[in-house]
XYZ file of C-alpha atoms in Angstrom:
769
model
C -26.802 -33.046 29.150
C -29.607 -30.909 30.732
C -28.691 -32.003 33.937
C -24.971 -30.961 33.254
C -26.118 -27.673 32.389
C -28.358 -26.813 35.224
C -25.774 -28.339 37.681
C -23.338 -25.041 36.644
C -26.185 -22.640 37.510
C -28.052 -22.384 34.386
C -32.099 -22.217 34.660
C -33.813 -24.991 32.881
C -35.043 -22.740 30.298
C -31.375 -21.439 29.443
C -30.163 -24.931 29.380
C -32.839 -26.242 26.905
C -32.060 -22.942 24.940
C -28.518 -23.978 25.105
C -28.913 -27.519 23.659
C -30.881 -26.448 20.721
C -27.442 -24.505 19.642
C -25.390 -27.895 18.606
C -22.007 -25.565 18.586
C -22.547 -24.049 22.022
C -23.784 -27.017 23.789
C -20.721 -29.030 22.641
C -18.086 -26.650 23.627
C -20.036 -26.012 26.733
C -20.132 -29.762 27.627
C -16.246 -29.904 26.936
C -15.912 -26.973 29.267
C -17.832 -28.471 32.018
C -16.242 -31.813 32.060
C -12.798 -30.422 31.861
C -13.532 -27.952 35.114
C -15.330 -30.953 36.755
C -11.864 -33.198 36.362
C -10.005 -30.567 38.311
C -12.836 -29.114 40.737
C -14.858 -32.128 41.203
C -18.513 -32.917 40.279
C -20.130 -29.527 42.236
C -19.263 -26.473 40.550
C -20.399 -23.146 41.994
C -22.662 -20.846 40.138
C -19.693 -18.125 39.513
C -17.442 -20.960 37.921
C -20.330 -22.278 35.780
C -21.173 -18.553 34.315
C -17.382 -18.369 33.521
C -17.403 -21.567 31.616
C -20.770 -20.467 29.679
C -19.544 -17.184 28.811
C -16.081 -18.678 27.602
C -18.108 -21.382 25.449
C -20.546 -18.420 24.076
C -17.998 -15.819 23.197
C -14.629 -18.062 22.280
C -14.367 -17.576 18.400
C -11.598 -20.119 18.021
C -12.530 -23.612 19.756
C -8.792 -24.455 20.064
C -8.237 -22.221 22.827
C -10.955 -23.514 25.036
C -8.960 -26.094 27.209
C -6.256 -23.532 27.666
C -8.914 -20.932 28.867
C -10.747 -23.669 31.104
C -7.835 -24.612 32.720
C -7.029 -21.056 34.087
C -11.000 -21.015 35.455
C -10.501 -24.337 37.174
C -7.217 -23.129 38.809
C -9.101 -20.188 40.075
C -6.699 -17.907 38.178
C -9.252 -16.253 36.109
C -12.126 -15.410 38.780
C -13.956 -12.381 37.288
C -15.698 -11.649 33.970
C -13.331 -8.793 33.325
C -10.493 -11.110 33.291
C -12.338 -13.367 31.126
C -12.811 -10.703 28.672
C -9.336 -9.724 28.633
C -8.486 -13.334 28.150
C -10.818 -13.842 25.178
C -9.436 -10.420 23.503
C -5.959 -11.804 24.028
C -6.335 -15.234 22.403
C -8.389 -13.267 19.411
C -5.433 -11.006 18.960
C -2.864 -13.591 19.090
C -3.983 -16.227 16.594
C -0.813 -18.063 16.334
C 0.526 -20.836 18.583
C 2.088 -21.007 20.791
C 0.730 -18.379 23.019
C 3.260 -16.389 25.431
C 2.009 -17.234 28.733
C 3.524 -14.717 30.705
C 2.329 -12.068 28.472
C -1.308 -13.507 28.721
C -1.314 -13.645 32.440
C -0.030 -10.129 32.428
C -2.900 -9.220 30.162
C -5.728 -11.175 32.160
C -4.461 -10.082 35.639
C -3.395 -13.475 36.713
C -1.870 -13.457 39.982
C -2.596 -10.133 40.729
C -4.127 -9.763 44.267
C -5.735 -6.165 45.383
C -5.837 -5.752 49.013
C -8.643 -3.890 50.783
C -5.897 -1.169 51.766
C -5.452 -0.466 48.165
C -9.058 -0.294 47.363
C -9.650 1.996 50.487
C -6.663 4.226 49.303
C -7.944 4.489 45.630
C -11.482 5.477 46.773
C -10.433 7.996 49.223
C -8.274 9.423 46.528
C -11.216 9.759 44.143
C -13.617 11.140 46.881
C -11.105 13.509 47.712
C -10.962 14.770 44.026
C -14.486 15.349 43.968
C -15.149 16.569 47.546
C -16.475 19.985 46.652
C -19.241 18.415 44.126
C -20.294 15.793 46.507
C -20.751 18.106 49.487
C -22.906 20.713 47.158
C -24.825 18.131 45.226
C -25.025 15.259 48.094
C -26.724 11.985 47.139
C -27.699 13.599 43.819
C -24.071 13.312 42.645
C -23.460 10.680 39.942
C -22.000 8.129 42.032
C -21.143 5.817 38.890
C -18.420 8.259 38.435
C -16.630 7.624 41.525
C -16.699 3.871 40.933
C -15.441 4.175 37.345
C -12.448 6.186 38.359
C -11.686 3.931 41.248
C -11.893 0.704 38.987
C -9.360 2.612 36.257
C -6.721 2.792 39.105
C -7.559 -0.781 40.166
C -8.285 -2.911 36.952
C -8.507 -6.307 38.744
C -10.287 -5.238 41.901
C -13.781 -7.094 42.454
C -16.359 -4.448 41.552
C -18.666 -5.082 44.614
C -15.791 -4.776 46.877
C -15.017 -1.209 45.152
C -18.964 -0.416 45.378
C -19.065 -1.027 49.098
C -16.094 1.007 49.772
C -17.497 3.899 47.745
C -20.960 3.546 49.695
C -19.016 3.527 52.896
C -16.988 6.405 52.672
C -19.677 8.604 50.976
C -22.056 7.509 54.063
C -19.046 8.858 56.263
C -18.687 12.074 54.321
C -22.227 12.916 54.055
C -23.999 11.033 56.704
C -27.485 9.486 56.219
C -29.618 10.429 53.282
C -32.052 13.322 54.276
C -35.764 14.007 52.812
C -34.088 16.451 50.348
C -31.824 13.797 49.119
C -34.676 11.243 48.612
C -36.503 13.935 46.200
C -35.907 13.027 42.497
C -33.235 15.378 40.879
C -35.425 17.740 38.784
C -35.036 16.803 34.859
C -33.343 19.408 32.693
C -35.208 19.528 29.365
C -33.115 18.730 26.487
C -33.180 21.178 23.588
C -34.984 19.657 20.811
C -33.917 19.829 17.374
C -36.102 20.710 14.321
C -36.929 17.817 12.120
C -34.594 19.368 9.490
C -31.746 19.537 11.870
C -32.423 16.089 13.051
C -32.152 14.609 9.409
C -29.360 16.676 8.066
C -25.691 17.721 9.446
C -23.207 19.919 7.670
C -20.293 17.959 6.044
C -17.570 19.118 3.792
C -17.500 17.184 0.740
C -14.240 17.799 -1.350
C -13.799 20.937 -0.134
C -17.095 22.454 -0.312
C -19.766 22.490 2.787
C -23.041 20.663 1.719
C -25.998 19.419 3.541
C -26.085 15.552 3.681
C -28.290 12.994 5.204
C -27.007 12.211 8.688
C -27.283 8.715 8.382
C -24.566 7.900 5.878
C -21.231 8.993 7.761
C -22.892 8.171 10.950
C -23.265 4.475 10.029
C -19.926 4.320 8.242
C -18.419 5.543 11.404
C -20.583 3.830 14.010
C -20.749 0.755 15.804
C -23.325 -0.625 13.111
C -20.246 -1.916 11.268
C -18.037 -4.188 13.361
C -15.090 -3.844 10.875
C -11.715 -4.617 11.906
C -9.125 -2.062 12.320
C -6.332 -2.060 9.877
C -3.622 -4.542 10.599
C -6.092 -6.476 12.651
C -7.580 -8.647 9.718
C -7.303 -11.789 11.801
C -10.016 -10.587 14.375
C -12.579 -11.158 11.745
C -14.739 -14.365 11.831
C -13.500 -16.721 8.961
C -10.339 -15.204 8.298
C -7.474 -17.780 7.807
C -4.385 -17.444 9.883
C -1.058 -18.935 8.703
C 2.399 -19.114 10.202
C 2.908 -16.175 7.769
C 0.171 -13.863 8.512
C 1.327 -11.579 11.479
C 4.771 -10.826 9.586
C 2.656 -10.000 6.396
C 0.139 -7.985 8.376
C 3.401 -5.978 9.933
C 4.690 -5.148 6.671
C 1.286 -4.187 5.353
C 1.084 -1.679 8.274
C 4.507 -0.351 7.752
C 3.229 0.529 4.055
C -0.023 2.014 4.742
C 0.533 3.292 8.158
C -2.487 1.940 9.731
C -4.587 3.873 6.954
C -7.989 2.470 6.074
C -8.020 1.749 2.116
C -10.869 0.824 0.200
C -11.333 0.142 -3.612
C -14.359 0.659 -6.158
C -13.666 -1.994 -8.856
C -16.088 -1.954 -11.811
C -15.726 -3.788 -14.914
C -15.567 -1.263 -17.885
C -17.985 -2.903 -20.415
C -21.207 -0.619 -19.211
C -22.594 2.243 -17.487
C -23.004 2.351 -13.797
C -26.336 2.284 -12.507
C -28.394 3.164 -9.094
C -26.921 0.246 -7.444
C -23.305 1.267 -8.303
C -24.238 4.630 -6.511
C -24.394 2.460 -3.249
C -21.144 0.603 -3.891
C -19.389 4.047 -4.518
C -20.692 5.723 -1.512
C -20.047 2.548 0.618
C -16.192 2.532 -0.513
C -15.331 6.143 -0.853
C -17.556 6.940 1.914
C -16.191 4.476 4.324
C -12.633 5.351 3.797
C -13.549 9.174 3.917
C -15.273 8.521 7.229
C -12.179 6.697 8.970
C -9.713 9.180 7.263
C -8.575 6.642 4.789
C -8.272 6.526 0.833
C -10.363 4.793 -1.742
C -8.795 3.539 -5.209
C -10.824 3.500 -8.310
C -9.708 0.121 -10.107
C -11.009 -0.897 -13.336
C -11.322 -4.677 -13.350
C -10.363 -4.747 -17.184
C -9.633 -8.530 -17.433
C -12.247 -9.349 -20.557
C -11.166 -7.192 -23.492
C -13.928 -8.454 -25.649
C -16.293 -6.197 -23.942
C -14.507 -3.187 -22.799
C -14.688 0.138 -24.550
C -12.979 3.525 -23.720
C -16.312 5.311 -23.540
C -17.164 3.158 -20.472
C -13.644 3.881 -18.773
C -14.498 7.654 -18.994
C -18.185 7.412 -18.109
C -17.244 5.377 -14.826
C -14.613 8.116 -13.877
C -17.154 10.944 -14.566
C -19.681 9.442 -12.593
C -17.654 8.717 -9.264
C -16.483 12.527 -9.397
C -20.028 13.595 -10.245
C -21.084 11.971 -6.794
C -18.692 14.103 -5.248
C -15.822 11.412 -4.642
C -12.193 11.753 -5.851
C -9.983 8.586 -6.404
C -6.931 8.185 -4.219
C -5.498 6.636 -7.742
C -6.804 5.552 -10.572
C -5.732 1.930 -11.461
C -6.124 -1.018 -13.690
C -6.177 -4.660 -13.202
C -4.037 -4.838 -16.365
C -1.349 -2.596 -14.503
C -0.526 -5.955 -12.693
C -0.723 -8.465 -15.585
C 2.918 -9.089 -15.198
C 2.940 -9.670 -11.386
C -0.355 -11.956 -11.786
C 1.530 -14.303 -14.527
C 4.586 -14.678 -12.210
C 2.263 -15.509 -9.235
C 0.319 -17.693 -11.619
C 3.782 -19.611 -12.260
C 4.413 -19.803 -8.617
C 0.993 -21.053 -7.862
C 1.678 -24.093 -10.407
C 5.154 -24.755 -8.549
C 3.330 -24.941 -5.164
C 1.253 -27.779 -6.641
C -2.034 -25.421 -6.300
C -2.792 -25.018 -10.023
C -3.018 -27.256 -13.163
C -3.394 -26.561 -16.798
C -6.875 -28.568 -17.557
C -8.546 -29.180 -21.077
C -12.159 -29.680 -20.147
C -14.368 -27.547 -22.229
C -16.359 -24.698 -20.850
C -19.733 -26.390 -20.982
C -18.132 -29.321 -19.242
C -17.156 -27.516 -16.274
C -20.317 -25.222 -16.284
C -22.215 -25.333 -13.083
C -21.639 -26.688 -9.577
C -21.302 -30.486 -10.154
C -18.800 -30.819 -12.913
C -17.117 -33.930 -13.350
C -13.485 -34.197 -11.709
C -10.749 -32.873 -14.076
C -8.607 -35.697 -15.432
C -5.800 -33.414 -15.489
C -6.076 -32.629 -11.783
C -2.898 -34.346 -10.695
C -0.579 -33.893 -13.759
C 3.057 -33.222 -12.839
C 4.066 -29.645 -12.016
C 6.598 -29.524 -14.734
C 3.997 -30.583 -17.408
C 1.542 -27.791 -16.380
C 4.561 -25.136 -16.466
C 5.222 -26.014 -19.872
C 1.606 -26.067 -20.962
C 1.001 -22.862 -19.216
C 3.946 -21.123 -21.231
C 2.278 -22.733 -24.428
C -1.020 -21.044 -23.494
C 0.907 -17.911 -23.210
C 2.532 -18.051 -26.642
C -0.976 -18.874 -28.339
C -0.317 -22.387 -29.055
C -3.986 -23.358 -27.894
C -7.026 -22.042 -29.358
C -9.843 -20.555 -27.310
C -11.468 -22.919 -25.034
C -8.823 -25.687 -25.659
C -7.011 -25.001 -22.202
C -7.505 -23.101 -19.059
C -5.362 -22.950 -15.891
C -7.437 -23.836 -12.781
C -6.869 -23.581 -9.135
C -6.953 -26.488 -6.757
C -9.842 -25.620 -4.210
C -13.412 -26.167 -3.443
C -15.333 -22.955 -3.126
C -18.206 -22.069 -0.540
C -20.629 -23.078 -2.914
C -19.518 -26.270 -3.748
C -17.910 -25.142 -6.905
C -14.618 -27.019 -7.755
C -11.189 -25.824 -8.915
C -12.232 -22.380 -10.591
C -10.569 -20.893 -13.612
C -7.388 -18.658 -13.068
C -6.465 -18.099 -16.882
C -8.205 -18.638 -20.062
C -7.133 -18.111 -23.796
C -8.460 -15.121 -25.612
C -7.102 -13.902 -28.968
C -8.604 -10.342 -28.317
C -6.170 -7.341 -28.209
C -6.454 -5.469 -24.930
C -7.132 -1.795 -24.873
C -4.134 -1.035 -22.715
C -1.722 -3.925 -23.213
C -2.336 -4.504 -27.095
C -1.277 -7.882 -28.216
C 1.227 -8.512 -25.457
C -1.242 -11.189 -23.923
C -3.524 -13.770 -25.400
C -4.276 -15.200 -21.986
C -6.318 -13.165 -19.371
C -6.847 -13.853 -15.815
C -10.568 -14.331 -13.963
C -12.233 -12.412 -11.551
C -11.650 -15.397 -8.954
C -7.973 -15.092 -9.699
C -7.520 -11.499 -9.949
C -9.508 -9.465 -7.629
C -7.964 -10.492 -4.261
C -4.648 -10.384 -5.737
C -4.915 -6.645 -6.900
C -6.421 -6.034 -3.447
C -3.234 -7.455 -2.021
C -0.850 -5.512 -4.465
C -2.679 -2.218 -3.399
C -2.901 -3.188 0.572
C -6.385 -2.952 0.770
C -7.733 -3.080 4.223
C -11.452 -3.329 3.643
C -12.523 -5.225 0.434
C -16.317 -4.326 0.063
C -18.400 -6.354 -2.359
C -22.220 -7.266 -2.576
C -23.598 -10.503 -1.153
C -23.331 -12.520 -4.433
C -19.424 -12.590 -3.987
C -19.792 -14.327 -0.517
C -19.411 -17.736 -2.292
C -15.787 -16.506 -3.471
C -14.739 -15.620 0.166
C -13.253 -18.712 0.558
C -11.250 -18.419 -2.754
C -10.136 -15.101 -1.922
C -8.501 -15.943 1.161
C -7.157 -19.525 -0.160
C -5.443 -17.844 -3.023
C -3.702 -15.048 -1.040
C -2.424 -17.604 1.715
C -1.177 -20.235 -1.082
C 1.048 -17.512 -2.622
C 1.988 -16.097 1.033
C 0.992 -12.596 0.153
C -0.843 -10.073 2.376
C -4.394 -11.046 2.478
C -7.192 -8.259 2.889
C -10.401 -8.831 4.456
C -13.703 -9.390 2.259
C -17.065 -7.970 3.570
C -19.983 -8.292 1.952
C -23.210 -6.126 1.976
C -26.752 -6.186 0.286
C -27.250 -4.908 -3.271
C -29.624 -2.046 -3.919
C -32.363 -2.314 -6.357
C -35.044 -0.421 -7.740
C -38.825 -1.684 -8.737
C -39.917 -0.578 -12.320
C -36.589 -0.711 -13.970
C -33.657 -3.105 -15.443
C -29.976 -2.315 -14.753
C -28.633 -5.447 -16.236
C -25.912 -4.092 -18.982
C -27.497 -7.267 -21.465
C -30.946 -6.058 -20.837
C -30.319 -2.317 -21.282
C -28.441 -2.858 -24.430
C -31.675 -4.739 -25.731
C -33.627 -1.779 -24.906
C -31.400 0.502 -27.069
C -30.998 -1.952 -29.853
C -34.927 -2.316 -30.055
C -35.409 1.499 -30.004
C -37.213 1.566 -26.626
C -34.616 3.869 -25.168
C -32.463 6.248 -27.110
C -29.175 5.320 -25.355
C -27.584 4.582 -22.156
C -28.308 7.956 -20.764
C -31.918 7.812 -21.748
C -33.686 9.773 -18.910
C -36.279 6.874 -18.417
C -33.361 4.498 -17.327
C -31.626 4.305 -13.725
C -28.224 4.455 -15.023
C -26.336 7.201 -13.369
C -25.613 9.100 -16.666
C -29.453 8.713 -17.361
C -30.439 10.115 -13.831
C -27.817 13.028 -14.527
C -29.431 13.645 -17.949
C -32.785 13.769 -16.060
C -31.715 16.227 -13.512
C -31.125 14.273 -10.494
C -28.719 16.127 -8.392
C -25.726 13.842 -7.122
C -26.517 14.901 -3.410
C -30.287 13.451 -4.011
C -28.551 10.045 -4.996
C -26.034 9.947 -2.044
C -28.885 11.055 0.226
C -30.978 8.052 -1.100
C -28.237 5.491 -0.588
C -27.659 7.056 2.973
C -31.509 6.210 3.797
C -31.126 2.876 2.395
C -28.535 2.160 4.793
C -25.572 -0.161 4.824
C -27.435 -3.179 5.107
C -26.453 -6.761 4.611
C -29.870 -7.743 3.145
C -30.627 -6.735 -0.396
C -32.745 -3.592 -0.329
C -35.410 -3.211 -3.261
C -36.676 0.199 -3.228
C -39.457 2.357 -4.758
C -38.428 4.845 -7.312
C -40.760 7.421 -5.397
C -38.200 7.482 -2.519
C -35.378 8.391 -4.716
C -37.651 11.232 -6.197
C -38.504 12.575 -2.437
C -34.792 12.869 -1.961
C -34.491 14.829 -5.317
C -37.103 17.128 -4.442
C -35.388 17.915 -0.955
C -32.303 19.042 -2.693
C -33.926 20.712 -5.621
C -36.071 22.939 -3.360
C -33.011 24.256 -1.872
C -30.830 24.472 -5.500
C -33.068 24.977 -8.447
C -34.094 28.851 -8.929
C -37.734 29.494 -9.799
C -38.759 30.303 -13.499
C -42.009 30.176 -15.246
C -43.008 27.889 -18.374
C -46.261 27.020 -19.917
C -46.725 23.652 -21.809
C -50.061 24.291 -23.529
C -50.049 27.971 -24.165
C -53.047 29.935 -24.345
C -52.918 33.634 -25.617
C -54.202 36.338 -23.432
C -54.277 39.866 -24.592
C -54.478 42.622 -21.753
C -56.596 45.441 -23.651
C -56.060 47.967 -20.902
C -52.114 47.144 -20.331
C -50.896 50.157 -18.345
C -47.789 50.728 -20.360
C -46.902 51.240 -23.958
C -43.795 48.844 -23.622
C -43.323 45.822 -21.576
C -42.791 46.174 -17.815
C -40.026 44.380 -15.960
C -41.379 42.368 -13.088
C -39.077 41.264 -10.097
C -39.249 37.500 -9.525
C -37.641 35.967 -6.693
C -34.999 33.011 -7.377
C -36.052 31.335 -4.047
C -39.502 32.753 -2.688
C -38.689 31.282 0.715
C -35.529 33.208 1.108
C -35.541 36.421 -0.973
C -31.876 37.430 0.190
C -30.918 34.772 -2.543
C -31.753 37.231 -5.310
C -34.225 38.275 -7.900
C -34.357 37.952 -11.837
C -36.000 40.209 -14.306
C -39.308 38.894 -16.351
C -40.652 40.949 -18.974
C -44.267 41.652 -18.611
C -46.221 42.728 -21.840
C -49.591 43.164 -23.070
C -49.467 39.776 -24.607
C -49.232 36.922 -22.137
C -49.597 33.210 -22.310
C -51.087 31.082 -19.596
C -51.588 27.063 -19.501
C -54.789 26.270 -21.537
C -55.937 24.106 -18.278
C -55.940 27.408 -16.345
C -58.986 28.586 -18.219
C -62.625 27.254 -18.356
C -65.505 28.640 -20.189
C -67.703 27.338 -17.290
C -66.257 26.996 -13.802
C -67.161 24.027 -11.813
C -68.027 24.033 -8.322
C -64.201 23.816 -6.716
C -62.853 25.256 -9.739
C -60.649 28.140 -8.841
C -58.732 29.437 -11.838
C -59.854 31.721 -14.668
C -63.219 31.780 -16.021
C -65.713 34.421 -17.020
C -66.702 36.234 -14.156
C -63.864 34.789 -11.950
C -60.730 36.680 -12.144
C -57.178 35.352 -11.173
C -53.965 37.123 -10.271
C -50.768 36.911 -12.183
C -47.925 35.739 -9.977
C -45.397 38.380 -9.291
C -47.084 41.212 -11.392
C -49.245 42.906 -8.792
C -52.289 42.711 -11.120
C -55.371 40.708 -11.210
C -56.883 39.819 -14.766
C -60.816 39.496 -15.608
C -61.953 37.817 -19.023
C -63.983 40.347 -21.185
C -64.037 38.273 -24.639
C -63.255 34.704 -25.604
C -61.844 34.106 -29.073
C -62.439 30.611 -30.867
C -61.336 29.262 -34.087
C -63.695 27.687 -36.738
C -63.516 24.163 -34.847
C -64.879 26.202 -31.592
C -61.458 25.731 -29.695
C -60.461 28.627 -27.593
C -57.399 30.003 -29.135
C -57.335 33.724 -27.410
C -58.667 35.635 -24.295
C -59.189 39.273 -24.303
C -58.905 40.255 -20.908
C -58.373 43.704 -18.337
C -56.278 43.996 -15.754
C -56.647 45.703 -12.291
C -53.673 46.042 -9.457
C -54.167 43.655 -7.087
C -54.134 46.205 -4.173
C -57.472 47.692 -5.100
C -59.254 44.407 -6.703
C -60.999 41.895 -4.567
C -58.618 38.924 -3.679
C -58.916 36.507 -6.373
C -59.366 32.753 -5.572
C -55.949 31.877 -7.474
C -52.731 33.202 -8.699
C -51.607 31.670 -11.783
C -48.128 31.487 -13.706
C -47.651 32.888 -17.193
C -44.948 33.941 -19.472
C -44.525 37.140 -21.934
C -41.955 37.576 -24.527
C -41.177 34.049 -24.120
C -38.421 31.776 -25.412
C -39.685 28.565 -27.338
C -38.597 25.338 -26.052
C -39.253 21.657 -26.005
C -40.058 20.064 -22.835
C -39.855 16.064 -22.163
C -42.036 14.367 -19.621
C -41.166 11.360 -18.119
C -43.095 8.596 -16.564
C -41.774 4.881 -15.336
C -40.560 2.957 -18.333
C -42.133 -0.130 -17.371
C -45.865 -1.135 -16.333
C -45.054 -3.649 -13.700
C -42.992 -3.520 -10.452
C -40.835 -6.504 -11.453
C -40.286 -6.331 -15.261
C -37.807 -9.113 -15.171
C -40.032 -11.552 -13.209
C -41.971 -14.095 -15.565
C -44.667 -14.702 -13.090
C -45.390 -10.983 -13.322
C -44.655 -10.559 -16.884
C -44.761 -13.675 -18.603
C -43.801 -12.051 -21.972
C -40.589 -10.803 -20.739
C -39.341 -7.505 -19.898
C -39.692 -5.839 -23.627
C -43.549 -6.567 -23.403
C -44.074 -4.453 -20.437
C -43.104 -1.155 -21.952
C -44.951 1.693 -20.892
C -46.343 3.480 -23.946
C -46.780 6.671 -22.114
C -43.151 6.771 -20.571
C -42.190 9.748 -22.747
C -44.280 12.809 -23.955
C -42.571 15.461 -25.714
C -44.081 19.000 -25.620
C -42.728 20.609 -28.941
C -44.034 24.016 -28.818
C -43.819 25.014 -24.936
C -42.855 28.452 -23.773
C -40.210 29.591 -20.927
C -39.396 33.053 -19.717
C -36.346 34.694 -20.810
C -34.620 34.419 -17.394
C -33.335 30.843 -18.438
C -31.943 31.782 -21.765
C -28.115 31.594 -20.450
C -28.723 28.296 -19.039
C -26.269 25.493 -20.008
C -27.075 21.651 -20.058
C -27.753 20.263 -16.663
C -28.571 23.490 -15.262
C -31.710 23.228 -13.116
C -34.749 25.292 -12.638
C -38.204 24.814 -10.761
C -41.031 25.813 -13.143
C -43.434 27.183 -11.049
C -46.500 24.615 -10.343
C -45.228 22.505 -12.621
C -42.095 20.675 -11.296
C -38.375 20.623 -11.218
C -36.642 20.688 -14.722
C -33.044 20.113 -16.136
C -31.623 21.436 -19.311
C -30.807 18.609 -21.610
C -27.501 18.288 -23.742
C -29.627 18.403 -26.827
C -30.414 22.016 -26.488
C -29.577 24.185 -29.489
C -29.191 28.050 -30.171
C -32.788 29.430 -30.176
C -34.446 26.116 -29.113
C -33.922 24.834 -25.507
C -34.824 21.571 -24.525
C -35.797 20.726 -20.722
C -36.168 17.301 -19.014
C -38.886 17.000 -16.121
C -36.745 15.370 -13.346
C -39.808 15.010 -10.825
C -43.101 16.798 -10.567
C -43.449 19.245 -7.285
C -45.408 16.639 -5.515
C -45.555 12.536 -5.443
C -48.569 11.609 -7.725
C -50.634 9.654 -5.316
C -52.164 7.933 -8.525
C -49.007 6.222 -9.211
C -48.757 2.559 -8.224
């Protein structure tokens, strides 16, 4: 084999590399032997290159002999012709190929004369004559080549280049010293770092700022997705005699539009991993001018509740996406049942009485009922529908072996549970394996995007659509998004709620989407985070601080400034310059005062953070201390300690100070925040819920995730104070409390007692793991 491959012009290293690829070397061996039988044992290198490229690039080996025949007969002579031939057979998966149409598409028999090449090059040079004379040999000669080749698709590239060189030399004469000098480079305008990262996009009619990568990834070459109607070009797609007719009908219905769907199960709240799925499905459709369905996979009535339906839709819309239509798997129960009967009639499904525990796993014993007569399965399936079998006594199974080796997956099972939408109409319910691909088919989905664990279901997806002769979409898998220091399993979150470790599904320490919203994460930050993770095939496990960094970027632009004090220390200004409170103007966004100001009262009694005062100033301590004045932010005053008042235990409870206008006082070492005539509020400060990165990993946490809870994950400050500028704020409104972090109004807020959740600190804490 080594001699066979080096005999067609491959280097020994390339030949050995080819031999390591069993599939490629087998195809190439067949191709070389076929070409030798027609041309003799000595093949020239050009023919050898064509044979190698055919074997390496051909997706369907059944066409190998057909293509090699054209190479051996010298009817396909160039790589350009071969590329056209490979594209043709990929685009025409059904046999037999139309030979005349194939030859037209590949330029077989077309002979381009030297006169035609000369005329085409002459026309192109005439078109660019003025620029050529001006720029001479600095002109982009590739442009001339490209335009000439577009007029003469099947002409030899070298011949065209020689003719271009000849005619340019005739027009311009030999190169001069000036022609040989390098053309000076024009420096490109550099984008600022922020411009590189962000691009203006329109989301649901609102102009916003989004990390560039998501829509660019979804539009770009990174995703080699098929075009609508060209499903058959996807590797592994199964083509039947009816495929092309079904695709034609599909295109007539959709008009060639990209269609995706987001198909959550309504048995729990969406989490950060779902945010990637939402962005991928809705984003891919949007990037390609298509639509996305929100389809509830409501086939398991035991676990589904109305609150989950509502919360799922709320979260999709909160992230900025509007479903093209909201549908349910249950919308199609009648059609799915009709198709199940048809599957039985076609001998592709049967009623089985093996118990659930018998058919679990990948190597269950074969069903003794697999070959029961069609008429018998039809009668028994009708008995299942009428409730004549108990739960677990009968299932409908499909006759196929899945990619992971699992045999005959279940299509229907008996459940005597009323459905929230169909009531008591059904006591049999379809499974995911049966339902999902058929719902995709009904809705004419073009790209069924799902996470990597569903790859083992791809074969059953294609099999079922083709077994019923209905339109078959393409399933594409991508990597899940996981976060460290958390759990997202519905079962485990329920345990956390039941044990009181968290309050509910929206507890701000969780990474459900409702929890992130409650904590104050803006939807744009979550979308930007998903964009930075990227549309990867590999699973991505990310650190929470990356999500927090995305939140800071957005909140810095969105959250107006306010002042709050978590541990108040009373300060009385003994020489306050006014008998009543003054009004201080505070910019909403100090970096851009055009975005407005708010008024804050400034009274002789103010409150500062306890930690902003020390009785003895250590070296490096820059805040308030006896003999060390500080400025009060935004007031234009500097305060100096005159008297320290303590309680009986010796704790400092009040400071008496004097104030001096900052334009006459010596510049202080620091400016601190403060409040005056404040509002009382509760502030909730959050840390990670778990102590270890992987709380579900037994090697890291032998006692299980419930043993890994962080006792300091929540600290409640009951008597914090905030300035009055926030008094009209509503739940989910966001602020930057100066020097403290970004905060969001919690829905627990009541008249006279606001509650704030800290979303993130102003900077990442380097002390965190």
